[in-house]
CSV table of C-alpha atoms in Angstrom, one decimal:
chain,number,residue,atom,x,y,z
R,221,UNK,CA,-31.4,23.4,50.8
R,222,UNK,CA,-34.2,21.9,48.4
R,223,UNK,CA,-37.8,23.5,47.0
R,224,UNK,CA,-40.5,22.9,49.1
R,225,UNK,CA,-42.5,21.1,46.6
R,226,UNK,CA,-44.9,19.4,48.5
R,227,UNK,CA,-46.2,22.6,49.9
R,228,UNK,CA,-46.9,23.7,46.6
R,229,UNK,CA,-48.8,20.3,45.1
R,230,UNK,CA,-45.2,19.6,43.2
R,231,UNK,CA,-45.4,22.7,41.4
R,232,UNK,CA,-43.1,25.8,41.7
R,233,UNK,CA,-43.2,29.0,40.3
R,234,UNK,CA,-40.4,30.1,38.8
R,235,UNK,CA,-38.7,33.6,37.2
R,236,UNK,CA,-36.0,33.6,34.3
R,237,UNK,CA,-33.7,36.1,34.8
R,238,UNK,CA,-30.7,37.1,32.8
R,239,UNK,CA,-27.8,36.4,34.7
R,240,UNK,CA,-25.7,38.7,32.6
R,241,UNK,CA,-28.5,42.2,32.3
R,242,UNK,CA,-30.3,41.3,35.3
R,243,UNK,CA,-33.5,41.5,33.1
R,244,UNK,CA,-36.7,38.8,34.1
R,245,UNK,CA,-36.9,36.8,31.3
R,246,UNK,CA,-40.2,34.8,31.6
R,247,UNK,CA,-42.4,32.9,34.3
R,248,UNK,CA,-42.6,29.3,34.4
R,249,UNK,CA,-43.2,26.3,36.8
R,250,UNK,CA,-41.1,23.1,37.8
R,251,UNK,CA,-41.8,20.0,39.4
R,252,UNK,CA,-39.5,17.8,41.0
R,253,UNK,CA,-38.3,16.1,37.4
R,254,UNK,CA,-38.3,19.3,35.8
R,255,UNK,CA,-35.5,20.7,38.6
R,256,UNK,CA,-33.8,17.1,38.4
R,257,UNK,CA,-33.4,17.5,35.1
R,258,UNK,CA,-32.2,21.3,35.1
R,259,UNK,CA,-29.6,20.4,38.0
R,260,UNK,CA,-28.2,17.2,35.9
R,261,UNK,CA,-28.1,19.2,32.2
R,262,UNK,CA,-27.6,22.8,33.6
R,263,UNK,CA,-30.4,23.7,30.6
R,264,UNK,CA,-33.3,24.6,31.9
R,265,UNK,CA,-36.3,22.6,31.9
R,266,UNK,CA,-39.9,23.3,32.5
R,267,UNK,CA,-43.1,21.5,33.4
R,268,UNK,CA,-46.1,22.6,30.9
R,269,UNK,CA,-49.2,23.2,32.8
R,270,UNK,CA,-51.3,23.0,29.9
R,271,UNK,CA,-49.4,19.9,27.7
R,272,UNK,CA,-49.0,18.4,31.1
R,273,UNK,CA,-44.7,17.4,30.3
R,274,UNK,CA,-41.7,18.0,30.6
R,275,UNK,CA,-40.0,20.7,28.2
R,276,UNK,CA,-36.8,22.1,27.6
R,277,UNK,CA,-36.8,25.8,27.4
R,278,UNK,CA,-35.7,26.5,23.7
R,279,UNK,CA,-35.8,23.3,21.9
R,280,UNK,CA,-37.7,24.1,19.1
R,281,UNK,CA,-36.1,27.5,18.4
R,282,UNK,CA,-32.6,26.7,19.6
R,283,UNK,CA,-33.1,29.2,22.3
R,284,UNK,CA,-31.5,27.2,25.1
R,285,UNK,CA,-31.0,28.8,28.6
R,286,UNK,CA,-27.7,27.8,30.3
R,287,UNK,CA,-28.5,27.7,34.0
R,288,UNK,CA,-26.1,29.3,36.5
R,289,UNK,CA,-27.8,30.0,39.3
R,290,UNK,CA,-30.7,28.2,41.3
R,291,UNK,CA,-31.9,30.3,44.2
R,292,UNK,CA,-34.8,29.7,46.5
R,293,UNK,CA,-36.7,32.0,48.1
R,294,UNK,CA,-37.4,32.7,51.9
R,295,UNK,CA,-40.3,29.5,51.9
R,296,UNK,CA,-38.4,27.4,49.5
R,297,UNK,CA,-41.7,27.8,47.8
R,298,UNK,CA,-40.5,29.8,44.9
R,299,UNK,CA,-37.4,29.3,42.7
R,300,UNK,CA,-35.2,32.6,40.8
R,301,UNK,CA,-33.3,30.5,37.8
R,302,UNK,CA,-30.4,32.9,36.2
R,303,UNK,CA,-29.9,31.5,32.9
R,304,UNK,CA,-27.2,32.5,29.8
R,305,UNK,CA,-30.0,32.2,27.1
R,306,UNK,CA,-28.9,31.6,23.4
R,307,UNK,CA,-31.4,34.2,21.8
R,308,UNK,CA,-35.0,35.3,22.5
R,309,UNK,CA,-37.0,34.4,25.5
R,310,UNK,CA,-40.6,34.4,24.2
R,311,UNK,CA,-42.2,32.5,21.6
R,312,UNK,CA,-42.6,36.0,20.1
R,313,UNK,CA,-39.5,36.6,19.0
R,314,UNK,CA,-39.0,38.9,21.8
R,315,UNK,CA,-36.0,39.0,24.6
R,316,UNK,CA,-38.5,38.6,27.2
R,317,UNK,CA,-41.8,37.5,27.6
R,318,UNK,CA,-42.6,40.5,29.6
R,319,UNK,CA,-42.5,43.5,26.9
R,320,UNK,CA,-46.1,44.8,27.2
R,321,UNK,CA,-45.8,47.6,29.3
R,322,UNK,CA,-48.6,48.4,31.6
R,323,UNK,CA,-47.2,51.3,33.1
R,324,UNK,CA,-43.8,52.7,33.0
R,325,UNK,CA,-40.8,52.7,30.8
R,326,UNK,CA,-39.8,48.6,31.1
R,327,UNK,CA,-36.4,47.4,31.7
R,328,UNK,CA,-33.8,50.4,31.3
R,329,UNK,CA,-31.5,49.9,28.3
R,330,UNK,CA,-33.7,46.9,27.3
R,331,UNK,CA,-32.9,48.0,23.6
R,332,UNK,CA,-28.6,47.5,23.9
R,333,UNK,CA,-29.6,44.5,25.7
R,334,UNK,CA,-31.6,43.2,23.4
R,335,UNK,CA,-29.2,43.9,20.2
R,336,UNK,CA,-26.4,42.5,22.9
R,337,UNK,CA,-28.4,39.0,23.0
R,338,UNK,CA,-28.8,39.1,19.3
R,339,UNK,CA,-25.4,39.5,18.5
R,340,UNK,CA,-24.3,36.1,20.9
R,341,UNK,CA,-26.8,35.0,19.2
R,342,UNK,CA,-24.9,35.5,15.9
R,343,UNK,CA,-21.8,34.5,17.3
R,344,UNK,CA,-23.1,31.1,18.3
R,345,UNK,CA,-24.9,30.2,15.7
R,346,UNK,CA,-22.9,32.0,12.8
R,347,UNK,CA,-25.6,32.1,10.2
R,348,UNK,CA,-24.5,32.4,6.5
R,349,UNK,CA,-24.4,36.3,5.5
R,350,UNK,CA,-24.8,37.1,9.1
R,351,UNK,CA,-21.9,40.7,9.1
R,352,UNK,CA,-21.8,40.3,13.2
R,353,UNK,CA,-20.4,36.5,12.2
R,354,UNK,CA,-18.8,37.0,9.3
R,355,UNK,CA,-16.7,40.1,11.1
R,356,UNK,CA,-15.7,38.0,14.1
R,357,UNK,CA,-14.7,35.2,12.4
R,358,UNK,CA,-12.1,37.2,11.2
R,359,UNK,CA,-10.1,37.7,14.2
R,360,UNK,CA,-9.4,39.9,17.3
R,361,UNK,CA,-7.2,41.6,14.8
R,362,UNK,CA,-10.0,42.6,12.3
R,363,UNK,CA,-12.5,43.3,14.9
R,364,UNK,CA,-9.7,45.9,16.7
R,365,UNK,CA,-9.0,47.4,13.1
R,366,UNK,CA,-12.9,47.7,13.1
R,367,UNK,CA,-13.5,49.6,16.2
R,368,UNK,CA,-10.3,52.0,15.2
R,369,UNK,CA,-12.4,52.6,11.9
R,370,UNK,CA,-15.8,53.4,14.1
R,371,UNK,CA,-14.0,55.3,16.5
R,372,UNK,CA,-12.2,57.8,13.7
R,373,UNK,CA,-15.5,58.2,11.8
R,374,UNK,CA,-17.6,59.0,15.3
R,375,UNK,CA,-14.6,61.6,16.0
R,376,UNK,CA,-15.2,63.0,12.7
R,377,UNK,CA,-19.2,63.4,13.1
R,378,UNK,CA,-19.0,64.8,16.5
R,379,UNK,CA,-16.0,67.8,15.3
R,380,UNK,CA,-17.9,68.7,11.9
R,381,UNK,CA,-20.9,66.3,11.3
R,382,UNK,CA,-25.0,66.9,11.4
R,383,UNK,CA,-26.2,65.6,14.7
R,384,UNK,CA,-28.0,62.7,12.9
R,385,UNK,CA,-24.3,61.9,11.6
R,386,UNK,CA,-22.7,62.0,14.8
R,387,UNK,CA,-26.0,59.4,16.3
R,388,UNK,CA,-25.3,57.2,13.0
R,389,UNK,CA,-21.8,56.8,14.0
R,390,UNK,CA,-21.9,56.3,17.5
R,391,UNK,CA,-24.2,54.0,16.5
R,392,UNK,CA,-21.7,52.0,14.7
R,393,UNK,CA,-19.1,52.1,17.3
R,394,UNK,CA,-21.5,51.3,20.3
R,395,UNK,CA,-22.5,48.2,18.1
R,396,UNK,CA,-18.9,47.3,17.0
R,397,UNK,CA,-17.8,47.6,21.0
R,398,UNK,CA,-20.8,45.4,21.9
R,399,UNK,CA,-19.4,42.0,19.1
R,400,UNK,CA,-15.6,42.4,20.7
R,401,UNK,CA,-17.1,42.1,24.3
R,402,UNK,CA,-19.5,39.3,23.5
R,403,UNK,CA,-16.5,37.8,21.4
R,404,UNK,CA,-14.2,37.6,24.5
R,405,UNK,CA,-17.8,36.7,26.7
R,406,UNK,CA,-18.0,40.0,28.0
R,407,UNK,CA,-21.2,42.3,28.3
R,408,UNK,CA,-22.4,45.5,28.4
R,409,UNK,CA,-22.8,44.8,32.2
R,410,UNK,CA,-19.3,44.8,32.9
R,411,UNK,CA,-18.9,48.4,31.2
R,412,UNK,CA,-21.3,49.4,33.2
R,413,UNK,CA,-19.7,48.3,36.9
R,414,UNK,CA,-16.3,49.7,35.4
R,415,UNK,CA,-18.3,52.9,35.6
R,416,UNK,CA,-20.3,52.6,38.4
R,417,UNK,CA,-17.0,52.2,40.3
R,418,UNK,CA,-15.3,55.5,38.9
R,419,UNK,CA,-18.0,57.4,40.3
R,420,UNK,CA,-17.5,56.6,44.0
């Protein structure tokens, strides 16, 4: 099944969602070389309305969205791209581009997401005196001993700590948890299914 584009004067809307979270990630528009080029790289490419080109999303800032889904909607008027993005969405610095919230809460657990996507972003592109890369770079072994050390310290906090302890600490283990799942391409996600599937 193809876009519709000539329904639309060559021009499709389409939404960026994270295929991991589930999260929208931005609004853009394609054209018919923009989804060529998507479909041939699997990075996803834009058209720019207002430079009037074509762009790959993330060039400049090394943000690159890994496409792995391409779905059309009822009309074939519409496009939903679900992308593995390296990093930030918006050229704000923020994990999507809508963050301003109008009227309710946003995204639930946008915050873990957001320090989830930061820390594959650490992991792929290990910055000197980054702790998430210098840690994993260490081994599985390391990491394990890590999450042991986290774990003992949490257990501590909860039996005899100050409540602000015990939040520090699970702090520390929730973050340590999230670098061995993104370290064996895991996410949060996954955690969250296990759960969702104990309950029925």
């Amino acid at each position: 099944m193809k876009p519709n584009f000539e329904k639309m004067n060559g021009l499709l809307p389409v939404v960026v969602q994270n295929a991991r979270t589930g999260e929208v990630l931005m609004l853009g528009y394609m054209n018919q070389e923009a989804h060529d080029k998507t479909t041939e790289t699997g990075l996803l490419h834009l058209w720019s309305r207002s430079r009037g080109s074509l762009w790959l999303k993330g060039e400049s800032s090394g943000h690159l969205h890994k496409v792995v889904g391409l779905i059309l909607d009822c009309d074939r008027d519409a496009l939903l791209v679900e992308t593995l993005p390296n990093g930030p969405t918006c050229h704000t610095g923020e994990i999507s581009c809508f963050h301003n919230i109008v009227k309710g809460s946003g995204f639930e657990a946008s915050k873990l997401r957001e320090l989830e996507d930061i820390i594959r972003d650490r992991l792929s592109r290990r910055p000197e005196g980054s702790y998430t890369w210098n840690l994993a770079k260490q081994g599985r072994e390391r990491v394990a001993k890590k999450i042991i050390e986290e774990a003992g310290e949490a257990a501590l906090a909860y039996l005899s700590g100050s409540d602000e302890r015990f939040l520090e600490e699970a702090a520390d283990l929730v973050y340590h948890l999230l670098i061995s799942l993104a370290e064996r391409e895991l996410s949060w996600s996954g955690v969250e299914e296990v759960l969702k599937r104990r309950r029925k």
